mmCIF file of C-alpha atoms in Angstrom:
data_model
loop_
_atom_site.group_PDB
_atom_site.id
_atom_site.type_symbol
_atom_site.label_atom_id
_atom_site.label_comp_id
_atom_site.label_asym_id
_atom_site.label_seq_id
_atom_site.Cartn_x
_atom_site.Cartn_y
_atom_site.Cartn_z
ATOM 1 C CA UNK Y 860 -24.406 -17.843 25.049
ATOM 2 C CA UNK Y 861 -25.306 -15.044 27.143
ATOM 3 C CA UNK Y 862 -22.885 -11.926 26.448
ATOM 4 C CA UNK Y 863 -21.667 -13.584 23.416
ATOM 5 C CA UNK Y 864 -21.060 -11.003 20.092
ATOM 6 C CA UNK Y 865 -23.534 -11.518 17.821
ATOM 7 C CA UNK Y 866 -21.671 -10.297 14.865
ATOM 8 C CA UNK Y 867 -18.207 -10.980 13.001
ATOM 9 C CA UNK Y 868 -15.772 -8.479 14.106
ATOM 10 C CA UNK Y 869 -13.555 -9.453 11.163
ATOM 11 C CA UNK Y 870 -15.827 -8.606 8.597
ATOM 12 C CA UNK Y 871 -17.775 -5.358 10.528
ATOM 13 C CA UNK Y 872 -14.159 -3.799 10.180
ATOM 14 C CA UNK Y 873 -13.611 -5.025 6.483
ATOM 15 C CA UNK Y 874 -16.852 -3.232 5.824
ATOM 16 C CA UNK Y 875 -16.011 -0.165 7.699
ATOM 17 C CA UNK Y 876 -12.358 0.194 5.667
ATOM 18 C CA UNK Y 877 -14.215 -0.041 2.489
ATOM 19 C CA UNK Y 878 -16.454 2.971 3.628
ATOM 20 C CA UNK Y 879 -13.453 5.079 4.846
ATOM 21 C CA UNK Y 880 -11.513 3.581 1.690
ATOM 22 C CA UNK Y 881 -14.259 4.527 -0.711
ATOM 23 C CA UNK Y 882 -15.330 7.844 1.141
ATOM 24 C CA UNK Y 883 -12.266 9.390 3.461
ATOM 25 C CA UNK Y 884 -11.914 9.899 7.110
ATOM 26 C CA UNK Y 885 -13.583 13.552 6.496
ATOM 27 C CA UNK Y 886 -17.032 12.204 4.756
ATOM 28 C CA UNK Y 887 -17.715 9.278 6.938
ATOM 29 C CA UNK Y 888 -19.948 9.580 9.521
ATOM 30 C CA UNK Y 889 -20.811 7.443 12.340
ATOM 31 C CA UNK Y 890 -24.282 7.005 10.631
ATOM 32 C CA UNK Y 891 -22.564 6.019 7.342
ATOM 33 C CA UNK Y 892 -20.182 3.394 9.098
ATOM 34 C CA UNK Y 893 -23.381 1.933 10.658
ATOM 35 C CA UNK Y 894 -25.179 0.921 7.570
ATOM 36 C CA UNK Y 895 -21.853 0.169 6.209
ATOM 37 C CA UNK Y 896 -21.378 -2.804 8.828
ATOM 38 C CA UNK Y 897 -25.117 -3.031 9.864
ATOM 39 C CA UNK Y 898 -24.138 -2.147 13.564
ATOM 40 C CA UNK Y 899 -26.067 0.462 15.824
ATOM 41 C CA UNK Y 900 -24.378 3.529 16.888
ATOM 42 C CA UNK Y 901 -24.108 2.104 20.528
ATOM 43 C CA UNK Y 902 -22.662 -1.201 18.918
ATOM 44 C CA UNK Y 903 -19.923 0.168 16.750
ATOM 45 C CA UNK Y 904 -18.936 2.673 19.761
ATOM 46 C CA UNK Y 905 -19.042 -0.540 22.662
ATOM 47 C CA UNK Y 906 -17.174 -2.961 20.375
ATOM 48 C CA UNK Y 907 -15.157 -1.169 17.718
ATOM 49 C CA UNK Y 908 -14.460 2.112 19.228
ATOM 50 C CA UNK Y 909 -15.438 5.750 18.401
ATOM 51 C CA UNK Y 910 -14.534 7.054 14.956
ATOM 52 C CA UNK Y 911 -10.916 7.567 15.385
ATOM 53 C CA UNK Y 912 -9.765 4.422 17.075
ATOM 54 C CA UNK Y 913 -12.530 2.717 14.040
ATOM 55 C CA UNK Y 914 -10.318 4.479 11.610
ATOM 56 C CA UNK Y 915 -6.983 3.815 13.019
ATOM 57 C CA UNK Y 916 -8.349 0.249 12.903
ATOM 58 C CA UNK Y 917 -8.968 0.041 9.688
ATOM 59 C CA UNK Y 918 -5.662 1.424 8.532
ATOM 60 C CA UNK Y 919 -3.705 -1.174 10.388
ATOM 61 C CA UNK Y 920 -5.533 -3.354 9.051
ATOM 62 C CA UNK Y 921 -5.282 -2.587 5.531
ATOM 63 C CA UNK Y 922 -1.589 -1.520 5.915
ATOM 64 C CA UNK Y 923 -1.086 -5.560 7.522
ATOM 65 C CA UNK Y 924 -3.135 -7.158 4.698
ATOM 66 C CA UNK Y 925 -1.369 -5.038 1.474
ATOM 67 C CA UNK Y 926 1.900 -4.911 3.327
ATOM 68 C CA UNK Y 927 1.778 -8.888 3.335
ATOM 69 C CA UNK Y 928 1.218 -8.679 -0.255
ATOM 70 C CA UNK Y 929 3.782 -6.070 -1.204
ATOM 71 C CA UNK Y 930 5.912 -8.300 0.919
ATOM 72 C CA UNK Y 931 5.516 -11.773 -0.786
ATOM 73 C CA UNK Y 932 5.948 -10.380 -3.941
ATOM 74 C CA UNK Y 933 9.139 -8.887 -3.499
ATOM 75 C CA UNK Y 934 10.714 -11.838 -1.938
ATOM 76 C CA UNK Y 935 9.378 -14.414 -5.086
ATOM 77 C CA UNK Y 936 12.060 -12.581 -7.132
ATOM 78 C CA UNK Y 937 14.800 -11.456 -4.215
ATOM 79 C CA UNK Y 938 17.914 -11.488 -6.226
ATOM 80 C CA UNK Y 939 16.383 -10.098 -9.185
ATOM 81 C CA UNK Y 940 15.564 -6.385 -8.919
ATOM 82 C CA UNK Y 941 13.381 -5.770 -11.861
ATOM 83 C CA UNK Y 942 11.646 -9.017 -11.449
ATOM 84 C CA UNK Y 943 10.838 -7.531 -7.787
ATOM 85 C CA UNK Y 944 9.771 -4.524 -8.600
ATOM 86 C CA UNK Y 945 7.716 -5.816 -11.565
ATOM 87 C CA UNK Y 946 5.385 -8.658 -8.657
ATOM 88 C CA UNK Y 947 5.454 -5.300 -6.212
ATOM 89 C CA UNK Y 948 3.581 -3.070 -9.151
ATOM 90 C CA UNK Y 949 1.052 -6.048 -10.290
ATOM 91 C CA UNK Y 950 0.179 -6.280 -6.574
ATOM 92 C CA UNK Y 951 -1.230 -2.488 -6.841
ATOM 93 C CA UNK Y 952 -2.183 -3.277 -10.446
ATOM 94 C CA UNK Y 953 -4.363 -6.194 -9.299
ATOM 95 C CA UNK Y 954 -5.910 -3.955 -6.457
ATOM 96 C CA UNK Y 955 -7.364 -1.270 -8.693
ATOM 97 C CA UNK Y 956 -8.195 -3.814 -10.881
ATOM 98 C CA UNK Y 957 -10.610 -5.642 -8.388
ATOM 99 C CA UNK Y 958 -14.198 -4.508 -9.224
ATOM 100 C CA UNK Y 959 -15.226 -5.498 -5.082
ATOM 101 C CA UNK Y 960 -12.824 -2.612 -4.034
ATOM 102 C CA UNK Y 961 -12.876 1.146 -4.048
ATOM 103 C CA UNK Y 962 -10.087 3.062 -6.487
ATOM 104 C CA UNK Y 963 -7.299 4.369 -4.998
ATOM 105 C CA UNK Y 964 -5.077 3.207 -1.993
ATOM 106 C CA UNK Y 965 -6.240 3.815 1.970
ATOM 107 C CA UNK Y 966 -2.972 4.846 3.358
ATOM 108 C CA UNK Y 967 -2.391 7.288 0.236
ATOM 109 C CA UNK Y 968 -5.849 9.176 0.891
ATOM 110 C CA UNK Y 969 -5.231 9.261 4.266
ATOM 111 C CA UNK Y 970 -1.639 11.428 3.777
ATOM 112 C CA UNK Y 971 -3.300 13.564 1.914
ATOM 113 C CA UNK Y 972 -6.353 14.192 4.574
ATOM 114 C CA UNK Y 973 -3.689 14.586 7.270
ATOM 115 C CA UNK Y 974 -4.855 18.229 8.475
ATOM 116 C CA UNK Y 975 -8.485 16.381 8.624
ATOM 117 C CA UNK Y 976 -6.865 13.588 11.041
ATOM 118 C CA UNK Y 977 -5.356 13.123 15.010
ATOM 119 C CA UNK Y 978 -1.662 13.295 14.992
ATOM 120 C CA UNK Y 979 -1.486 9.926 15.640
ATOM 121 C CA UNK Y 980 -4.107 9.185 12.992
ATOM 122 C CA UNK Y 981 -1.248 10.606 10.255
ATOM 123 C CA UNK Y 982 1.593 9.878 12.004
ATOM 124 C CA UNK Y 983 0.546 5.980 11.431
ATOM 125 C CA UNK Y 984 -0.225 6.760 7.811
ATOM 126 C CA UNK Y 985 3.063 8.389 7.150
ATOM 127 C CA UNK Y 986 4.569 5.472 8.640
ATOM 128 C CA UNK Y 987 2.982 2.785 6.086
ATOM 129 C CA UNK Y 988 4.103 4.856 3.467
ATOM 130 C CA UNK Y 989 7.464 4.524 4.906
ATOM 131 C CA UNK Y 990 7.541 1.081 4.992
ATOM 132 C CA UNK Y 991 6.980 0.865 1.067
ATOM 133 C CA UNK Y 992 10.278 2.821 0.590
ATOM 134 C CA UNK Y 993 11.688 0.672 3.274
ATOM 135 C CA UNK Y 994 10.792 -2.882 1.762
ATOM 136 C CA UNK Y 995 11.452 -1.762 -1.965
ATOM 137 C CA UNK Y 996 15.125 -0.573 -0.978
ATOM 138 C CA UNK Y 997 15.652 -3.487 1.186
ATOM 139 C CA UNK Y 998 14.660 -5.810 -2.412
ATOM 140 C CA UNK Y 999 16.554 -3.899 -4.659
ATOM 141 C CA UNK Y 1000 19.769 -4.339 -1.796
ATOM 142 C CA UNK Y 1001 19.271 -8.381 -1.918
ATOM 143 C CA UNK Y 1002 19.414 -7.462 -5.494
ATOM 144 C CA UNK Y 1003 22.886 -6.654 -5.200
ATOM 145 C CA UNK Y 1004 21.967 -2.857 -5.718
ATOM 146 C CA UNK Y 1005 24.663 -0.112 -4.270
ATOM 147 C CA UNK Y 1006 23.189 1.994 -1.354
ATOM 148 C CA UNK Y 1007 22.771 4.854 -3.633
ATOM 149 C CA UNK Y 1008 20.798 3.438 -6.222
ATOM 150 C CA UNK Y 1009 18.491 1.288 -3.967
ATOM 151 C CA UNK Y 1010 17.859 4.192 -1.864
ATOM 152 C CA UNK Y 1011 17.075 6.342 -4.890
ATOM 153 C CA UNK Y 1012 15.140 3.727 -6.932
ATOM 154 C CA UNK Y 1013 13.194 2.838 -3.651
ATOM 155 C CA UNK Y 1014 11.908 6.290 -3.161
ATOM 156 C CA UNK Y 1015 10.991 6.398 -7.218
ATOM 157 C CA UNK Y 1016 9.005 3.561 -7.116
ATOM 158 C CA UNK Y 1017 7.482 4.142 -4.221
ATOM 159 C CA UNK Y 1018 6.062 7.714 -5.543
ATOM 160 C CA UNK Y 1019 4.733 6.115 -8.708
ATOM 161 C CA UNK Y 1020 2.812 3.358 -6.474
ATOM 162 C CA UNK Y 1021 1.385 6.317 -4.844
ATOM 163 C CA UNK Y 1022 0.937 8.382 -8.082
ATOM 164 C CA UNK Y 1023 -1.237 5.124 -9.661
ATOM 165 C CA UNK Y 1024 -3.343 4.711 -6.471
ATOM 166 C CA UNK Y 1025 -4.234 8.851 -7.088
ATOM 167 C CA UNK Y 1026 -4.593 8.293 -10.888
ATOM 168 C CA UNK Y 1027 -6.644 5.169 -10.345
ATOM 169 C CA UNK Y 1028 -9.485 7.763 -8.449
ATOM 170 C CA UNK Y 1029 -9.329 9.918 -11.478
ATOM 171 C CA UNK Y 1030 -10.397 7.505 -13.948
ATOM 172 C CA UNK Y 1031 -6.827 6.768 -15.698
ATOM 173 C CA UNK Y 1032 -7.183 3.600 -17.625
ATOM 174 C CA UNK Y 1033 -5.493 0.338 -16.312
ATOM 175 C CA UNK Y 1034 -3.718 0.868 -19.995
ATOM 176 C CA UNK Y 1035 -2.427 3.922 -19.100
ATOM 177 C CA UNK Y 1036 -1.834 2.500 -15.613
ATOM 178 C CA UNK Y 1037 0.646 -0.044 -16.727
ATOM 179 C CA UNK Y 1038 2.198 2.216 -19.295
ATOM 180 C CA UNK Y 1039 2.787 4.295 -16.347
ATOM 181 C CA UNK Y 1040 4.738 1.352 -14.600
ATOM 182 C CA UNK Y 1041 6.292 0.500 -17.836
ATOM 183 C CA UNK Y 1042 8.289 3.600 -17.555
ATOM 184 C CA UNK Y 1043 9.145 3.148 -13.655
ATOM 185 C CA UNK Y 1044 10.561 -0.571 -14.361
ATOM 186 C CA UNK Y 1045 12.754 0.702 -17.561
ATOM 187 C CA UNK Y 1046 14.259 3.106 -15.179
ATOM 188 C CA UNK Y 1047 15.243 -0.240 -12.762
ATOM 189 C CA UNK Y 1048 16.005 -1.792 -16.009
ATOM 190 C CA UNK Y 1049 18.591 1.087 -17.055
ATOM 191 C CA UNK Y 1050 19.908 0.959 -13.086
ATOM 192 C CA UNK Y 1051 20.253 -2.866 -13.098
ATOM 193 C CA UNK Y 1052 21.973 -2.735 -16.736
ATOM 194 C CA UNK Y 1053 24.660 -0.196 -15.399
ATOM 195 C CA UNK Y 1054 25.462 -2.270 -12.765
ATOM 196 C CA UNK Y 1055 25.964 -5.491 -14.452
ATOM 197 C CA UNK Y 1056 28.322 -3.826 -17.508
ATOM 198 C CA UNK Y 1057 30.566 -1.893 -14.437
ATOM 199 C CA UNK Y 1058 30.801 -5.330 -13.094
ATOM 200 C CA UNK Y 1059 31.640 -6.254 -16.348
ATOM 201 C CA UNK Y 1060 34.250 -3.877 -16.757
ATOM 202 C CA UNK Y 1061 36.315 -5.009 -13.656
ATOM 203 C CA UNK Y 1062 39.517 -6.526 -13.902
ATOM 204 C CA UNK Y 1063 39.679 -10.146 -12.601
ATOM 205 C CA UNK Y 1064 41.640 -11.103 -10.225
ATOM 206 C CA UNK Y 1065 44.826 -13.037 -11.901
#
């Protein structure tokens, strides 16, 4: 049909998120992100947009398809908070573990590029980090978790999610990896313990 896209938009921006994935923001080019999705210049500008609005693209669109992930996960084990956090690690685990994709995590790398990036560019990718703490405390809540020690545990496990993605780059082992998350979930373990003996402790009502 005349007019009609001769190309899979879907999969031109999966290929593009696995060149700013595997490269950064900073050492992509235009030129790189055309061989990456096999697009012209004129095509990538005309039906993808220019290098920024590419980029902030391909974030969303990692941040949707992880976030989903993350997401299911934590709600297979809702009233069990170690269980949770346990399905939200092996869904990072799993990631670095996949031989088709790049090390490390998109919205990570892109936090730490954020002088490299538009304001809006790292305001989105301080956002999706957000939203880790956010769904992690809101998990460890349903888990029957005070305030204080969701909020805190949240923003612990959440940093070593980040700190794996980062380690992943440098070559860390996946043994080391999960040793790494061994330590994180004994820390939920010791919360989740400390909850259930002061619950213990309370006097029934006669």
């Amino acid at each position: 049909m005349a007019g009609r896209k001769q190309f899979d938009i879907a999969a031109a921006l999966d290929a593009a998120m696995i060149q700013f994935w595997r490269a950064g923001y900073a050492d992509t080019s235009v030129d790189d992100l055309s061989r990456a999705t096999g697009l012209n210049r004129s095509s990538i500008y005309s039906s993808l947009g220019d290098k920024d609005t590419l980029f902030l693209r391909c974030l969303e669109r990692y941040s949707t398809r992880y976030g989903e992930k993350y997401d299911a996960a934590l709600s297979c084990a809702a009233d069990r908070p170690l269980a949770a956090a346990r399905a939200f690690f092996d869904v990072t685990l799993e990631r670095i573990a996949d031989p088709g994709l790049p090390d490390g995590c998109l919205v990570a790398q892109t936090v730490m590029a954020s002088p490299a990036l538009s304001a809006g560019v790292a305001a989105r990718a301080r956002e999706a980090i957000g939203f880790q703490h956010t769904r992690l405390r809101a998990a460890l809540k349903v888990g029957r978790l005070d305030d204080e020690a969701a909020d805190s545990l949240a923003t612990h496990l959440a940093a070593v999610n980040q700190s794996l993605a980062v380690m992943s780059r440098a070559g860390t082992s996946a043994e080391q990896l999960r040793a790494v998350v061994d330590v994180a979930l004994g820390a939920v373990a010791q919360r989740v313990g400390a909850r259930d003996r002061h619950a213990a402790a309370r006097p029934r009502p006669r």
